[in-house]
Amino acid sequence: MEFFRKDIATTSAILHGLIVSSVLLPSAIVSIFAGSLADAVGRPRAVTIGFCVSGLGSAIEAGSIHIAMFIVGRIIIGIGIGLYLSTVVVYICELAPPAKRGVLSTMVQLFAAIGILTGYFISYGTVYISSSLSWRLPLAIQSFLAFLFAAVCGFLPQSPRWLTLCGRHDESRLLWIRLGVSLDGEGAEVIDQREDSESKNNTQEDSTSVLSHSIIRAFKKDVRSRTALAVYYLGMQQLCGIDSILYYAPIIFQQAGITSQKSSFIASGVTAIVIVAVTIPATLKADSWSRRMQTILGGCLISGCLLLIGILYASDAVHQTSGAARWVVIVTIYLYVISFCVTWGINYKSYPSEIQPPATRATATSLAQSANWAVNFCVVLVVPIFFASSDSGPYFLFGGLTVINTVILFFIMPETRGRTLEDIQTDFLHKIPHARFGRRSVNNAV
């Protein structure tokens, strides 16, 4: 924006990459410890702290008078995101019944997509303001919403599974009743099994210290394979290049021959609309097909789109002023985004939390999210340089890495759809092969 460049700094390609990525590295670092915070104070309180920190960062951004102040604000936003994002997914997974867990936990992705779309239209509306409000107002609104969400979180109940983890069984049972879970018959049996299991898991721990369930606990022999799977699962997701392509969409569309003005609209507006449009049905149908199928099919579609674009550029078929190849590239980019949103974008929100035992669920999920942000930081930082030196190289790289990742997950990823969190833990403990996971569908248990 004209006034942003005037008030803050002229954004070169390198500075652009630094500003965009400055929110990611703090998120990655802080997320390592977010699980311990969530275990210590509870899920809703940890989320509240994260929103407050993010709101403070946005306020600093909105009031920035120098590029350094602006980047500091983004770093603080990253700290807040690192504190709340993975904890939100853990909280939802611990509350949701098996038959609806996929739908409810992937609502995070849906609301993120709606946030992207809303942010675009707000920015599109303020860009015509002939003052620094053109860029300060959207950031001020972002700060207000963060503090509003923090206030709302103050009314949320604690997770019953977290209460059980802390030995507060009576409170946990009362909360299950408030949430509409029957304590008669099968429901009572499941709750008793959960309490026995979690108490047994904690007998060798200091029952007065929730912080004992930390990074070290997440890598003990009985759970480290699940922690490693979650970290790999979320970390490698970013190697398909999704965020870098969304962040630098204007550059990518310009390479395909779209003018600068059209590029901004297509990249920011239409892309956001498409993401929301496909995420809504994908979220509602999240539990209609298996996690493994979503992951493997998604990997095939994503890699196919990336490799096709790479081949078109490598064969010099794409020309900025003429030819059908450039329109094939544009359509394929949209197919790539759609493929990601309806498969990996949905599946990757819930799965890392589902496979963890209660004692390490928050910590392991936070570590996985940290890996996601760390890889994303590296990718986003180098992508502008990569695109400047090669039109086809980034697509071949991301496509090849997606193929490798999909093959690996085919062999190591167990199914979790339709199973209680406790049954998933039993499957891992007894090392049941992935082909047998998910055969039993539990719709009424908690």
XYZ file of C-alpha atoms in Angstrom:
446
model
C 0.000 0.000 0.000
C 1.110 3.547 -0.731
C 0.652 4.841 2.821
C 2.271 1.781 4.382
C 5.371 2.347 2.268
C 5.296 6.009 3.175
C 4.759 5.513 6.932
C 6.823 2.385 7.544
C 9.222 1.373 4.781
C 9.596 0.526 1.126
C 9.088 -3.229 0.940
C 11.779 -4.923 -1.119
C 11.504 -8.618 -1.922
C 13.817 -9.541 0.964
C 12.017 -7.258 3.436
C 8.682 -8.619 2.230
C 9.817 -12.148 3.031
C 11.110 -11.048 6.436
C 7.854 -9.304 7.367
C 5.716 -12.263 6.271
C 7.864 -14.870 8.016
C 8.490 -12.889 11.210
C 5.261 -14.203 12.727
C 6.153 -17.859 12.074
C 9.424 -18.411 13.931
C 8.136 -17.023 17.275
C 5.053 -19.226 16.864
C 7.263 -22.260 16.316
C 9.404 -21.557 19.375
C 6.585 -20.664 21.760
C 4.420 -23.574 20.635
C 7.021 -25.953 22.089
C 5.993 -24.786 25.560
C 2.302 -24.153 24.871
C 1.364 -27.707 25.836
C 2.909 -27.331 29.279
C 0.977 -24.096 29.794
C -2.270 -25.771 28.724
C -1.596 -28.667 31.110
C -0.850 -26.261 33.952
C -3.753 -23.799 33.721
C -6.258 -25.660 31.546
C -7.170 -25.395 27.882
C -9.508 -22.347 27.905
C -7.188 -20.254 30.082
C -4.200 -21.010 27.862
C -6.225 -19.971 24.817
C -7.260 -16.760 26.589
C -3.635 -15.868 27.304
C -2.741 -16.498 23.669
C -5.530 -14.243 22.371
C -4.505 -11.441 24.731
C -0.894 -11.623 23.560
C -2.005 -11.625 19.914
C -4.265 -8.635 20.551
C -1.342 -6.733 22.065
C 0.824 -7.527 19.033
C -1.852 -6.336 16.614
C -2.250 -3.113 18.594
C 1.500 -2.496 18.334
C 1.337 -3.111 14.595
C -1.562 -0.694 14.213
C 0.337 2.033 16.059
C 3.717 1.423 14.402
C 5.811 4.406 13.360
C 8.835 2.404 12.160
C 9.484 -0.925 10.454
C 11.209 -2.288 13.571
C 8.125 -1.560 15.680
C 5.944 -3.229 13.075
C 8.063 -6.388 13.051
C 8.092 -6.466 16.863
C 4.299 -6.401 16.743
C 4.271 -9.340 14.344
C 6.663 -11.260 16.585
C 4.314 -10.741 19.540
C 1.387 -11.901 17.396
C 3.393 -15.027 16.585
C 3.913 -15.673 20.300
C 0.184 -15.431 20.900
C -0.682 -17.724 18.004
C 1.860 -20.245 19.255
C 0.124 -20.255 22.628
C -3.459 -20.731 21.491
C -3.730 -22.465 18.110
C -2.690 -26.021 18.957
C -4.479 -25.778 22.325
C -7.773 -24.928 20.587
C -7.597 -28.153 18.576
C -6.715 -30.202 21.679
C -9.660 -28.685 23.562
C -12.114 -29.493 20.783
C -10.815 -33.059 20.388
C -11.189 -33.697 24.116
C -14.794 -32.484 24.162
C -16.085 -33.899 20.875
C -17.828 -37.295 20.539
C -16.087 -39.705 18.129
C -18.777 -39.446 15.444
C -18.413 -35.643 15.288
C -14.767 -35.147 16.278
C -13.538 -34.668 12.731
C -16.220 -32.104 11.910
C -15.793 -30.117 15.121
C -11.987 -30.075 15.182
C -11.753 -29.068 11.537
C -14.031 -26.095 12.213
C -10.751 -24.373 13.110
C -9.735 -24.577 9.455
C -13.143 -23.360 8.309
C -13.063 -20.297 10.542
C -9.471 -19.607 9.486
C -10.669 -19.588 5.871
C -13.534 -17.267 6.775
C -11.016 -15.036 8.551
C -8.856 -14.855 5.419
C -11.876 -13.908 3.323
C -13.065 -11.312 5.845
C -9.582 -9.850 6.110
C -9.418 -9.456 2.349
C -12.691 -7.554 2.119
C -11.799 -5.338 5.079
C -8.433 -4.521 3.504
C -10.052 -4.033 0.111
C -12.459 -1.549 1.663
C -9.840 0.413 3.610
C -7.268 0.610 0.815
C -9.125 3.605 -0.617
C -8.781 5.639 2.602
C -6.367 8.471 1.874
C -4.402 8.212 5.112
C -2.468 5.722 7.212
C -5.838 4.347 8.367
C -5.820 2.411 5.100
C -3.458 -0.109 6.731
C -3.837 0.716 10.437
C -7.608 0.136 10.622
C -7.536 -3.575 9.617
C -4.858 -4.206 12.253
C -6.872 -2.339 14.875
C -9.918 -4.464 14.049
C -7.740 -7.570 14.352
C -6.601 -6.433 17.798
C -10.186 -5.768 18.933
C -11.339 -9.210 17.778
C -8.442 -10.923 19.572
C -9.372 -9.293 22.895
C -13.053 -10.061 22.248
C -12.281 -13.747 21.715
C -10.159 -13.711 24.881
C -13.148 -12.403 26.845
C -15.446 -15.068 25.380
C -12.998 -17.832 26.316
C -13.425 -16.806 29.949
C -16.901 -18.367 29.858
C -15.787 -21.734 28.446
C -15.680 -24.786 30.753
C -12.506 -26.731 31.378
C -11.957 -29.941 29.448
C -13.367 -32.922 31.411
C -10.396 -34.984 30.264
C -8.021 -32.310 31.622
C -9.878 -32.397 34.957
C -9.482 -36.173 35.035
C -5.805 -35.787 34.191
C -5.464 -33.533 37.256
C -7.264 -36.090 39.466
C -10.437 -33.991 39.736
C -12.780 -36.857 38.859
C -15.925 -35.502 40.546
C -15.676 -32.204 38.683
C -15.056 -34.110 35.477
C -18.197 -36.213 35.901
C -20.330 -33.160 36.702
C -19.010 -31.430 33.608
C -19.792 -34.439 31.410
C -23.371 -34.230 32.694
C -23.510 -30.503 31.850
C -22.281 -31.340 28.352
C -25.111 -33.821 27.902
C -23.095 -37.048 28.230
C -25.020 -39.825 29.934
C -23.336 -41.467 32.917
C -25.534 -44.540 32.629
C -24.661 -47.738 30.802
C -22.001 -47.472 28.127
C -21.190 -43.826 28.889
C -20.380 -44.600 32.528
C -18.273 -47.575 31.499
C -16.225 -45.491 29.086
C -15.688 -42.754 31.690
C -14.615 -45.304 34.296
C -12.153 -46.852 31.839
C -10.785 -43.426 31.020
C -10.323 -42.470 34.662
C -8.646 -45.775 35.478
C -6.356 -45.489 32.450
C -5.377 -41.909 33.077
C -4.875 -42.458 36.785
C -2.652 -45.429 35.995
C -0.651 -43.371 33.543
C -0.084 -40.749 36.218
C 0.805 -42.942 39.193
C 4.506 -42.510 38.574
C 4.134 -38.746 38.165
C 3.838 -36.038 40.788
C 0.081 -35.705 41.047
C 0.382 -32.106 42.246
C 2.354 -30.952 39.238
C 0.672 -30.908 35.861
C 3.873 -29.478 34.391
C 5.442 -32.938 34.834
C 3.610 -33.840 31.592
C 6.149 -31.991 29.491
C 8.442 -32.454 26.553
C 10.386 -35.203 28.323
C 7.174 -37.150 28.979
C 6.181 -36.809 25.313
C 9.312 -38.700 24.277
C 9.167 -41.558 26.765
C 9.260 -45.032 25.295
C 5.510 -45.733 25.439
C 4.465 -42.572 23.566
C 7.443 -41.309 21.576
C 6.351 -43.042 18.369
C 3.053 -41.140 18.495
C 4.807 -37.869 19.248
C 7.187 -38.443 16.346
C 4.282 -39.269 14.011
C 2.433 -36.070 14.992
C 5.560 -33.928 14.540
C 6.297 -35.507 11.164
C 2.662 -35.297 10.074
C 2.303 -31.566 10.656
C 5.880 -30.576 9.831
C 5.938 -32.234 6.431
C 2.560 -30.735 5.524
C 4.250 -27.422 4.808
C 6.615 -29.012 2.294
C 3.761 -29.122 -0.193
C 4.243 -25.336 -0.387
C 0.650 -24.317 0.344
C 1.332 -21.265 2.497
C 4.142 -19.982 0.303
C 1.889 -20.154 -2.748
C -0.914 -18.348 -0.898
C 1.434 -15.724 0.536
C 3.085 -14.981 -2.801
C 0.088 -15.605 -5.033
C 0.386 -12.202 -6.776
C 3.924 -13.029 -7.868
C 2.857 -16.475 -9.055
C -0.050 -15.122 -11.107
C 2.178 -12.443 -12.592
C 4.534 -15.176 -13.772
C 1.563 -16.673 -15.601
C 0.928 -13.382 -17.416
C -1.833 -11.727 -15.383
C -1.503 -7.957 -14.947
C -0.656 -6.557 -11.525
C -4.142 -5.183 -10.811
C -5.885 -8.384 -11.843
C -3.268 -10.405 -9.998
C -4.065 -8.737 -6.677
C -7.780 -9.414 -7.061
C -7.396 -13.016 -8.228
C -4.801 -13.916 -5.632
C -6.443 -12.297 -2.620
C -10.136 -12.168 -3.444
C -11.057 -15.131 -5.593
C -8.620 -17.441 -3.794
C -10.158 -16.552 -0.422
C -13.674 -17.108 -1.780
C -12.699 -20.475 -3.247
C -11.078 -21.576 0.011
C -14.217 -20.803 2.031
C -16.531 -22.325 -0.594
C -14.754 -25.691 -0.620
C -13.894 -25.768 3.096
C -17.532 -25.614 4.211
C -18.642 -28.935 2.636
C -15.258 -30.522 3.379
C -15.672 -29.678 7.066
C -19.237 -31.002 7.241
C -18.116 -34.264 5.602
C -14.883 -34.602 7.601
C -16.105 -37.776 9.339
C -17.645 -39.300 6.221
C -14.388 -40.763 4.946
C -11.256 -42.065 6.594
C -8.307 -39.963 7.715
C -5.957 -42.214 5.753
C -7.961 -41.859 2.556
C -8.055 -38.062 2.930
C -4.303 -37.936 3.424
C -3.279 -40.326 0.650
C -5.763 -39.039 -1.938
C -4.882 -35.465 -1.032
C -1.178 -36.159 -1.485
C -1.802 -37.601 -4.946
C -3.920 -34.642 -6.074
C -1.600 -31.997 -4.625
C 1.565 -33.526 -6.078
C -0.129 -34.033 -9.453
C -1.059 -30.342 -9.670
C 2.410 -29.174 -8.642
C 4.233 -31.465 -11.063
C 1.936 -30.448 -13.936
C 2.709 -26.767 -13.364
C 6.421 -27.549 -13.127
C 6.354 -29.459 -16.414
C 4.559 -26.604 -18.197
C 7.164 -24.092 -17.043
C 10.116 -26.414 -17.693
C 8.918 -27.070 -21.257
C 8.710 -23.308 -21.884
C 5.026 -23.635 -22.754
C 3.935 -20.754 -20.520
C 4.097 -17.306 -22.116
C 2.966 -14.151 -20.350
C 1.243 -12.603 -23.351
C -0.250 -15.517 -25.263
C -1.050 -19.220 -25.323
C -3.376 -21.516 -23.419
C -0.677 -22.860 -21.087
C -0.783 -19.834 -18.814
C -4.506 -20.369 -18.228
C -3.835 -24.047 -17.535
C -1.348 -22.929 -14.876
C -3.905 -20.587 -13.286
C -6.648 -23.241 -13.243
C -4.226 -25.833 -11.880
C -3.200 -23.497 -9.050
C -6.857 -23.260 -8.044
C -7.226 -27.043 -8.272
C -4.130 -27.344 -6.090
C -5.617 -25.012 -3.464
C -8.957 -26.853 -3.571
C -7.253 -30.247 -3.257
C -5.348 -29.076 -0.203
C -8.357 -27.476 1.488
C -10.633 -30.524 1.186
C -8.011 -33.079 2.257
C -4.827 -32.064 4.045
C -6.168 -28.723 5.272
C -9.023 -30.541 7.021
C -7.332 -33.728 8.145
C -4.181 -32.211 9.578
C -6.061 -30.224 12.222
C -7.476 -33.148 14.187
C -5.217 -36.124 13.589
C -2.128 -35.176 15.683
C -4.347 -34.662 18.758
C -6.390 -37.820 18.220
C -3.419 -40.191 18.397
C -1.995 -38.820 21.676
C -2.678 -40.118 25.203
C -4.172 -37.601 27.657
C -0.935 -36.953 29.553
C 0.928 -35.776 26.453
C -1.879 -34.638 24.143
C -1.347 -30.900 24.648
C 2.453 -31.095 24.632
C 2.758 -33.414 21.619
C 0.228 -31.411 19.619
C 2.103 -28.212 20.445
C 5.377 -29.793 19.330
C 3.732 -30.847 16.074
C 2.386 -27.362 15.476
C 5.834 -25.973 16.274
C 7.352 -28.206 13.593
C 4.709 -26.977 11.150
C 5.582 -23.348 11.774
C 9.350 -23.950 11.749
C 9.187 -25.622 8.328
C 6.774 -22.949 7.121
C 9.208 -20.229 8.224
C 12.040 -21.747 6.211
C 9.860 -22.264 3.140
C 8.311 -18.793 3.162
C 11.680 -17.133 3.686
C 13.405 -18.775 0.698
C 10.524 -19.075 -1.778
C 10.809 -15.522 -3.209
C 14.479 -16.144 -3.976
C 13.680 -19.567 -5.456
C 10.961 -18.165 -7.734
C 13.298 -15.387 -8.860
C 15.858 -17.929 -10.084
C 13.560 -20.630 -11.493
C 9.955 -20.755 -12.703
C 9.644 -24.533 -12.531
C 12.022 -25.472 -9.694
C 9.747 -24.708 -6.729
C 6.892 -26.762 -8.203
C 9.105 -29.776 -8.858
C 10.565 -29.508 -5.355
C 7.218 -29.231 -3.569
C 5.631 -31.864 -5.827
C 8.465 -34.353 -5.273
C 8.446 -33.838 -1.507
C 4.672 -34.336 -1.441
C 5.004 -37.652 -3.289
C 7.641 -38.872 -0.822
C 5.576 -37.733 2.167
C 2.438 -39.450 0.852
C 4.245 -42.758 0.354
C 5.699 -42.633 3.873
C 2.328 -41.867 5.455
C 0.738 -44.724 3.523
C 2.904 -47.131 5.536
C 2.965 -45.468 8.966
C -0.409 -43.747 9.397
C -3.127 -45.597 11.369
C -6.828 -44.886 11.017
C -8.685 -43.019 13.801
C -12.095 -42.135 12.382
C -15.128 -43.153 14.472
C -13.142 -44.298 17.498
C -13.009 -42.933 21.029
C -9.723 -41.369 22.043
C -9.311 -44.159 24.588
C -9.749 -46.905 21.964
C -7.130 -45.211 19.782
C -4.671 -45.356 22.683
C -5.432 -49.044 23.188
C -4.722 -49.738 19.522
C -1.344 -48.045 19.784
C -0.414 -49.837 22.999
C -1.260 -53.202 21.465
C 0.394 -52.248 18.155
C -2.628 -53.150 16.052
C -1.792 -52.818 12.324
C -3.105 -49.692 10.607
C -5.405 -51.717 8.349
C -7.456 -52.777 11.399
C -7.721 -49.316 12.908
C -11.126 -47.721 12.692
C -13.088 -50.883 12.010
C -15.282 -50.326 15.003
C -17.349 -47.181 14.867
C -18.320 -45.738 18.231
C -21.053 -43.168 17.794
C -22.543 -42.876 21.283
C -19.548 -43.136 23.554
C -17.737 -40.124 24.913
